[in-house]
Amino acid sequence: MKRQTVRNLIILFMFLLMPLALKFFSPVMVLRSASVGVIAASTVTIIIMFFAGMFSGRLWCGWVCPAGGIQDAVAKTYHAKDSHESLNKLKYVLFFIQIILLVAFLYLSGTVQFDYFYNMGFGLTSTLDWIVYLTMIMLFFILPITLGKRSYCRHICLIAPVMIWGQKLGRKLGIKHKVINFNEDACIHCNKCNKACPMHIDVMKNTEGKLTVSSPECITCYACVDACPKKALQ
Ligand code: SF4
Ligand code: SF4
Ligand code: SF4
């Protein structure tokens, strides 16, 4: 089976599990539990994703996360003009706001407890759960239509910054990650890699003078590798 088919099937499977998995990844749950002095699953996820980034870069984003998959499907159907790269910084600002609120809520609650399964239930068990779920689904549809490919991932996702920082630290510590190698001599500048990239990375520009794709936004999905007719990307 082709690599991109396998990737899309994994993501589709994860999409079906999304109502069950949402509370493990929800920024709303981070703040909701903190408001009553509880550190719960979603907060732990931030730490886990940092370590995941250290050891596997952003493989999660490319191969598992259903939020990315929905946006890929929308972007393929609706070819929106892509937003400017400078908007990518927004996610760092939002992340710091989340951390400030998290600390403030825990401080104001006057207590800090650890309860991994706080308010977990089975799937979407309250009106708030449904509001969060439907709002997220709506964003995954609206943002790629208005701001281009995976614009939620590039501009807003609060998990992306920790994975990027983890990835950088991992590289500094010498932990080997999967990288996309570039052979400039084989390249015919057909631009197919750029078109295939779900993260709107200018693969050619990114590899200029280098031997690998080095963008922190690269999710190691291999879409560029599989789209290259000359095997210039490996
Ligand atoms: S950036 Fe966030 S939303 Fe996008 S694929 Fe990664 S974890 Fe999922
Ligand atoms: S798809 Fe391959 S040959 Fe075409 S521009 Fe990209 S690297 Fe070069
Ligand atoms: S540069 Fe290639 S591997 Fe990285 S995100 Fe884009 S298509 Fe995927």
mmCIF file of C-alpha atoms and ligand atoms in Angstrom:
data_model
loop_
_atom_site.group_PDB
_atom_site.id
_atom_site.type_symbol
_atom_site.label_atom_id
_atom_site.label_comp_id
_atom_site.label_asym_id
_atom_site.label_seq_id
_atom_site.Cartn_x
_atom_site.Cartn_y
_atom_site.Cartn_z
ATOM 1 C CA MET A 1 0.000 0.000 0.000
ATOM 2 C CA LYS A 2 1.304 3.463 -0.830
ATOM 3 C CA ARG A 3 2.800 5.471 2.027
ATOM 4 C CA GLN A 4 0.390 8.427 1.739
ATOM 5 C CA THR A 5 -2.603 6.041 1.697
ATOM 6 C CA VAL A 6 -1.407 4.426 4.918
ATOM 7 C CA ARG A 7 -0.902 7.872 6.465
ATOM 8 C CA ASN A 8 -4.392 8.998 5.474
ATOM 9 C CA LEU A 9 -5.974 5.759 6.774
ATOM 10 C CA ILE A 10 -4.276 6.190 10.177
ATOM 11 C CA ILE A 11 -5.500 9.782 10.357
ATOM 12 C CA LEU A 12 -9.033 8.759 9.322
ATOM 13 C CA PHE A 13 -9.074 6.140 12.090
ATOM 14 C CA MET A 14 -7.947 8.772 14.589
ATOM 15 C CA PHE A 15 -10.681 11.106 13.354
ATOM 16 C CA LEU A 16 -13.269 8.482 14.312
ATOM 17 C CA LEU A 17 -11.708 8.337 17.779
ATOM 18 C CA MET A 18 -11.613 12.120 18.119
ATOM 19 C CA PRO A 19 -14.686 12.498 20.409
ATOM 20 C CA LEU A 20 -13.010 10.073 22.839
ATOM 21 C CA ALA A 21 -9.549 11.621 22.559
ATOM 22 C CA LEU A 22 -10.530 15.313 22.691
ATOM 23 C CA LYS A 23 -10.294 15.657 26.475
ATOM 24 C CA PHE A 24 -6.686 14.496 26.387
ATOM 25 C CA PHE A 25 -5.722 17.348 24.043
ATOM 26 C CA SER A 26 -8.114 20.188 24.781
ATOM 27 C CA PRO A 27 -6.765 23.656 25.732
ATOM 28 C CA VAL A 28 -10.213 24.339 27.205
ATOM 29 C CA MET A 29 -9.759 21.349 29.521
ATOM 30 C CA VAL A 30 -6.329 22.667 30.571
ATOM 31 C CA LEU A 31 -7.953 25.873 31.851
ATOM 32 C CA ARG A 32 -11.205 24.333 33.047
ATOM 33 C CA SER A 33 -9.387 21.878 35.337
ATOM 34 C CA ALA A 34 -6.918 24.587 36.456
ATOM 35 C CA SER A 35 -9.836 26.822 37.496
ATOM 36 C CA VAL A 36 -10.638 24.282 40.230
ATOM 37 C CA GLY A 37 -6.980 23.668 41.078
ATOM 38 C CA VAL A 38 -6.594 20.428 39.141
ATOM 39 C CA ILE A 39 -3.864 19.372 36.750
ATOM 40 C CA ALA A 40 -5.528 16.870 34.436
ATOM 41 C CA ALA A 41 -4.882 14.884 31.250
ATOM 42 C CA SER A 42 -4.737 17.791 28.793
ATOM 43 C CA THR A 43 -2.075 19.551 30.866
ATOM 44 C CA VAL A 44 -0.018 16.359 31.046
ATOM 45 C CA THR A 45 -0.298 16.119 27.248
ATOM 46 C CA ILE A 46 1.662 19.376 26.918
ATOM 47 C CA ILE A 47 4.590 17.755 28.769
ATOM 48 C CA ILE A 48 4.278 14.450 26.887
ATOM 49 C CA MET A 49 4.284 16.284 23.552
ATOM 50 C CA PHE A 50 7.494 18.092 24.502
ATOM 51 C CA PHE A 51 9.230 14.729 24.995
ATOM 52 C CA ALA A 52 7.550 13.315 21.867
ATOM 53 C CA GLY A 53 9.043 16.266 19.973
ATOM 54 C CA MET A 54 12.471 15.539 21.433
ATOM 55 C CA PHE A 55 12.481 11.958 20.191
ATOM 56 C CA SER A 56 10.313 11.987 17.078
ATOM 57 C CA GLY A 57 10.017 15.617 15.950
ATOM 58 C CA ARG A 58 6.533 16.287 14.612
ATOM 59 C CA LEU A 59 5.671 12.792 13.442
ATOM 60 C CA TRP A 60 2.493 13.006 15.525
ATOM 61 C CA CYS A 61 1.249 15.895 13.379
ATOM 62 C CA GLY A 62 2.032 14.195 10.105
ATOM 63 C CA TRP A 63 0.877 10.694 10.892
ATOM 64 C CA VAL A 64 -1.634 10.658 13.737
ATOM 65 C CA CYS A 65 -3.406 13.919 14.559
ATOM 66 C CA PRO A 66 -6.936 13.971 13.097
ATOM 67 C CA ALA A 67 -7.049 17.780 13.254
ATOM 68 C CA GLY A 68 -4.328 17.892 10.632
ATOM 69 C CA GLY A 69 -6.101 15.295 8.497
ATOM 70 C CA ILE A 70 -9.386 17.212 8.373
ATOM 71 C CA GLN A 71 -7.558 20.332 7.242
ATOM 72 C CA ASP A 72 -5.664 18.371 4.573
ATOM 73 C CA ALA A 73 -8.950 17.041 3.177
ATOM 74 C CA VAL A 74 -10.518 20.535 3.145
ATOM 75 C CA ALA A 75 -7.431 22.141 1.563
ATOM 76 C CA LYS A 76 -7.393 19.494 -1.182
ATOM 77 C CA THR A 77 -11.009 20.225 -2.019
ATOM 78 C CA TYR A 78 -10.818 23.978 -1.646
ATOM 79 C CA HIS A 79 -7.573 25.537 -2.852
ATOM 80 C CA ALA A 80 -7.451 28.685 -0.730
ATOM 81 C CA LYS A 81 -4.652 31.220 -1.032
ATOM 82 C CA ASP A 82 -2.167 30.573 1.777
ATOM 83 C CA SER A 83 -1.687 33.042 4.610
ATOM 84 C CA HIS A 84 1.607 34.781 5.303
ATOM 85 C CA GLU A 85 4.312 32.871 7.186
ATOM 86 C CA SER A 86 4.580 35.623 9.818
ATOM 87 C CA LEU A 87 1.209 34.450 11.221
ATOM 88 C CA ASN A 88 2.992 31.270 12.360
ATOM 89 C CA LYS A 89 4.251 33.255 15.373
ATOM 90 C CA LEU A 90 0.695 33.641 16.668
ATOM 91 C CA LYS A 91 0.683 30.131 18.137
ATOM 92 C CA TYR A 92 3.608 31.016 20.433
ATOM 93 C CA VAL A 93 1.752 34.079 21.740
ATOM 94 C CA LEU A 94 -1.394 31.987 22.328
ATOM 95 C CA PHE A 95 0.672 29.308 24.061
ATOM 96 C CA PHE A 96 2.176 31.813 26.513
ATOM 97 C CA ILE A 97 -1.287 33.274 27.206
ATOM 98 C CA GLN A 98 -2.478 29.745 27.988
ATOM 99 C CA ILE A 99 0.414 29.135 30.392
ATOM 100 C CA ILE A 100 -0.120 32.503 32.144
ATOM 101 C CA LEU A 101 -3.828 31.703 32.560
ATOM 102 C CA LEU A 102 -3.029 28.184 33.750
ATOM 103 C CA VAL A 103 -0.684 29.464 36.467
ATOM 104 C CA ALA A 104 -3.103 32.270 37.442
ATOM 105 C CA PHE A 105 -6.061 29.858 37.706
ATOM 106 C CA LEU A 106 -4.079 27.387 39.818
ATOM 107 C CA TYR A 107 -2.875 30.241 42.059
ATOM 108 C CA LEU A 108 -6.384 31.697 42.468
ATOM 109 C CA SER A 109 -7.932 28.296 43.182
ATOM 110 C CA GLY A 110 -5.678 28.117 46.261
ATOM 111 C CA THR A 111 -4.920 24.417 45.758
ATOM 112 C CA VAL A 112 -3.107 22.210 43.280
ATOM 113 C CA GLN A 113 -4.107 18.572 42.881
ATOM 114 C CA PHE A 114 -3.231 16.008 40.265
ATOM 115 C CA ASP A 115 -6.174 14.089 38.827
ATOM 116 C CA TYR A 116 -5.379 12.713 35.388
ATOM 117 C CA PHE A 117 -8.947 11.601 34.711
ATOM 118 C CA TYR A 118 -10.622 14.742 36.060
ATOM 119 C CA ASN A 119 -14.027 15.267 34.376
ATOM 120 C CA MET A 120 -13.155 12.607 31.829
ATOM 121 C CA GLY A 121 -16.312 10.501 31.461
ATOM 122 C CA PHE A 122 -16.607 8.538 28.228
ATOM 123 C CA GLY A 123 -16.423 10.786 25.208
ATOM 124 C CA LEU A 124 -18.477 13.980 25.000
ATOM 125 C CA THR A 125 -20.469 13.949 28.223
ATOM 126 C CA SER A 126 -21.540 17.561 28.709
ATOM 127 C CA THR A 127 -22.833 20.536 26.717
ATOM 128 C CA LEU A 128 -19.420 22.208 27.084
ATOM 129 C CA ASP A 129 -17.729 19.112 25.608
ATOM 130 C CA TRP A 130 -20.022 19.321 22.591
ATOM 131 C CA ILE A 131 -19.445 23.083 22.194
ATOM 132 C CA VAL A 132 -15.650 22.559 22.280
ATOM 133 C CA TYR A 133 -15.831 19.603 19.874
ATOM 134 C CA LEU A 134 -18.044 21.344 17.326
ATOM 135 C CA THR A 135 -16.057 24.606 17.574
ATOM 136 C CA MET A 136 -12.823 22.717 16.892
ATOM 137 C CA ILE A 137 -14.351 20.863 13.929
ATOM 138 C CA MET A 138 -15.651 24.195 12.583
ATOM 139 C CA LEU A 139 -12.175 25.775 12.892
ATOM 140 C CA PHE A 140 -10.588 22.806 11.100
ATOM 141 C CA PHE A 141 -12.941 23.498 8.180
ATOM 142 C CA ILE A 142 -13.059 27.308 8.154
ATOM 143 C CA LEU A 143 -9.337 28.055 8.617
ATOM 144 C CA PRO A 144 -8.021 26.060 5.626
ATOM 145 C CA ILE A 145 -10.760 27.632 3.491
ATOM 146 C CA THR A 146 -9.895 31.180 4.558
ATOM 147 C CA LEU A 147 -6.168 31.029 5.402
ATOM 148 C CA GLY A 148 -4.930 28.011 3.439
ATOM 149 C CA LYS A 149 -3.372 24.623 4.123
ATOM 150 C CA ARG A 150 -3.270 23.490 7.770
ATOM 151 C CA SER A 151 -3.626 27.088 8.929
ATOM 152 C CA TYR A 152 -4.906 25.900 12.318
ATOM 153 C CA CYS A 153 -1.671 23.883 12.773
ATOM 154 C CA ARG A 154 0.583 26.666 11.528
ATOM 155 C CA HIS A 155 -0.986 29.618 13.354
ATOM 156 C CA ILE A 156 -3.101 28.472 16.292
ATOM 157 C CA CYS A 157 -2.349 24.994 17.625
ATOM 158 C CA LEU A 158 -1.223 25.205 21.245
ATOM 159 C CA ILE A 159 0.516 21.841 21.113
ATOM 160 C CA ALA A 160 2.718 22.708 18.127
ATOM 161 C CA PRO A 161 5.073 25.079 20.052
ATOM 162 C CA VAL A 162 6.001 22.442 22.643
ATOM 163 C CA MET A 163 6.725 19.895 19.930
ATOM 164 C CA ILE A 164 8.871 22.430 18.081
ATOM 165 C CA TRP A 165 10.826 23.273 21.244
ATOM 166 C CA GLY A 166 11.170 19.562 22.082
ATOM 167 C CA GLN A 167 12.409 18.882 18.569
ATOM 168 C CA LYS A 168 15.011 21.660 18.817
ATOM 169 C CA LEU A 169 16.258 20.424 22.186
ATOM 170 C CA GLY A 170 16.353 16.838 20.909
ATOM 171 C CA ARG A 171 18.512 17.901 17.977
ATOM 172 C CA LYS A 172 20.831 19.874 20.252
ATOM 173 C CA LEU A 173 21.218 16.780 22.422
ATOM 174 C CA GLY A 174 22.100 14.752 19.348
ATOM 175 C CA ILE A 175 18.908 12.687 19.222
ATOM 176 C CA LYS A 176 18.477 11.545 15.635
ATOM 177 C CA HIS A 177 15.202 12.426 13.899
ATOM 178 C CA LYS A 178 13.833 11.492 10.508
ATOM 179 C CA VAL A 179 14.870 14.225 8.080
ATOM 180 C CA ILE A 180 14.170 14.862 4.414
ATOM 181 C CA ASN A 181 17.453 14.886 2.491
ATOM 182 C CA PHE A 182 17.725 16.984 -0.647
ATOM 183 C CA ASN A 183 19.828 16.277 -3.706
ATOM 184 C CA GLU A 184 20.059 19.558 -5.592
ATOM 185 C CA ASP A 185 21.659 17.964 -8.673
ATOM 186 C CA ALA A 186 18.593 15.787 -9.273
ATOM 187 C CA CYS A 187 16.070 18.616 -8.882
ATOM 188 C CA ILE A 188 14.303 19.887 -12.009
ATOM 189 C CA HIS A 189 12.442 22.694 -10.148
ATOM 190 C CA CYS A 190 9.019 21.365 -11.057
ATOM 191 C CA ASN A 191 7.511 22.691 -7.777
ATOM 192 C CA LYS A 192 5.548 19.477 -7.131
ATOM 193 C CA CYS A 193 7.025 19.188 -3.635
ATOM 194 C CA ASN A 194 5.749 22.635 -2.666
ATOM 195 C CA LYS A 195 2.289 21.855 -3.976
ATOM 196 C CA ALA A 196 2.196 18.575 -2.043
ATOM 197 C CA CYS A 197 3.400 20.010 1.278
ATOM 198 C CA PRO A 198 0.436 20.216 3.693
ATOM 199 C CA MET A 199 2.291 22.735 5.893
ATOM 200 C CA HIS A 200 2.789 25.272 3.113
ATOM 201 C CA ILE A 201 6.561 24.985 3.406
ATOM 202 C CA ASP A 202 8.489 26.281 0.455
ATOM 203 C CA VAL A 203 10.567 23.118 0.221
ATOM 204 C CA MET A 204 12.889 24.531 -2.419
ATOM 205 C CA LYS A 205 13.548 27.733 -0.492
ATOM 206 C CA ASN A 206 13.935 25.760 2.726
ATOM 207 C CA THR A 207 16.617 23.529 1.252
ATOM 208 C CA GLU A 208 18.583 26.317 -0.430
ATOM 209 C CA GLY A 209 22.248 25.777 0.418
ATOM 210 C CA LYS A 210 21.336 22.943 2.803
ATOM 211 C CA LEU A 211 21.075 19.194 2.467
ATOM 212 C CA THR A 212 17.842 18.750 4.391
ATOM 213 C CA VAL A 213 14.403 20.304 4.911
ATOM 214 C CA SER A 214 15.014 22.110 8.176
ATOM 215 C CA SER A 215 11.764 24.011 8.807
ATOM 216 C CA PRO A 216 10.386 23.581 12.351
ATOM 217 C CA GLU A 217 6.967 23.361 10.681
ATOM 218 C CA CYS A 218 7.941 20.162 8.831
ATOM 219 C CA ILE A 219 5.750 17.317 10.086
ATOM 220 C CA THR A 220 7.739 14.557 8.337
ATOM 221 C CA CYS A 221 4.730 13.428 6.345
ATOM 222 C CA TYR A 222 6.864 12.582 3.262
ATOM 223 C CA ALA A 223 4.248 14.085 0.923
ATOM 224 C CA CYS A 224 7.023 16.071 -0.807
ATOM 225 C CA VAL A 225 9.208 12.973 -1.109
ATOM 226 C CA ASP A 226 6.363 10.969 -2.629
ATOM 227 C CA ALA A 227 5.456 13.798 -5.034
ATOM 228 C CA CYS A 228 9.001 14.299 -6.359
ATOM 229 C CA PRO A 229 9.360 12.765 -9.834
ATOM 230 C CA LYS A 230 13.174 12.774 -9.698
ATOM 231 C CA LYS A 231 13.774 11.340 -6.224
ATOM 232 C CA ALA A 232 15.604 14.542 -5.329
ATOM 233 C CA LEU A 233 14.006 14.340 -1.893
ATOM 234 C CA GLN A 234 14.659 11.199 0.148
HETATM 235 S S1 SF4 B 1 -0.108 21.195 14.785
HETATM 236 FE FE1 SF4 B 1 -1.620 20.673 16.356
HETATM 237 S S2 SF4 B 1 -3.541 20.387 15.279
HETATM 238 FE FE2 SF4 B 1 -1.915 20.351 13.764
HETATM 239 S S3 SF4 B 1 -1.451 18.230 13.482
HETATM 240 FE FE3 SF4 B 1 -0.035 18.998 15.049
HETATM 241 S S4 SF4 B 1 -1.046 18.621 17.014
HETATM 242 FE FE4 SF4 B 1 -2.590 18.379 15.401
HETATM 243 S S1 SF4 B 2 9.443 17.880 -6.625
HETATM 244 FE FE1 SF4 B 2 11.573 17.166 -6.699
HETATM 245 S S2 SF4 B 2 12.292 17.808 -8.691
HETATM 246 FE FE2 SF4 B 2 10.406 18.951 -8.303
HETATM 247 S S3 SF4 B 2 11.098 20.895 -7.385
HETATM 248 FE FE3 SF4 B 2 10.695 19.468 -5.717
HETATM 249 S S4 SF4 B 2 12.667 18.490 -5.292
HETATM 250 FE FE4 SF4 B 2 12.837 19.441 -7.288
HETATM 251 S S1 SF4 B 3 8.435 19.531 3.813
HETATM 252 FE FE1 SF4 B 3 7.793 17.511 3.064
HETATM 253 S S2 SF4 B 3 7.831 16.175 4.852
HETATM 254 FE FE2 SF4 B 3 7.876 18.311 5.598
HETATM 255 S S3 SF4 B 3 5.745 18.825 5.942
HETATM 256 FE FE3 SF4 B 3 6.205 19.474 3.867
HETATM 257 S S4 SF4 B 3 5.638 17.717 2.595
HETATM 258 FE FE4 SF4 B 3 5.735 16.976 4.694
#
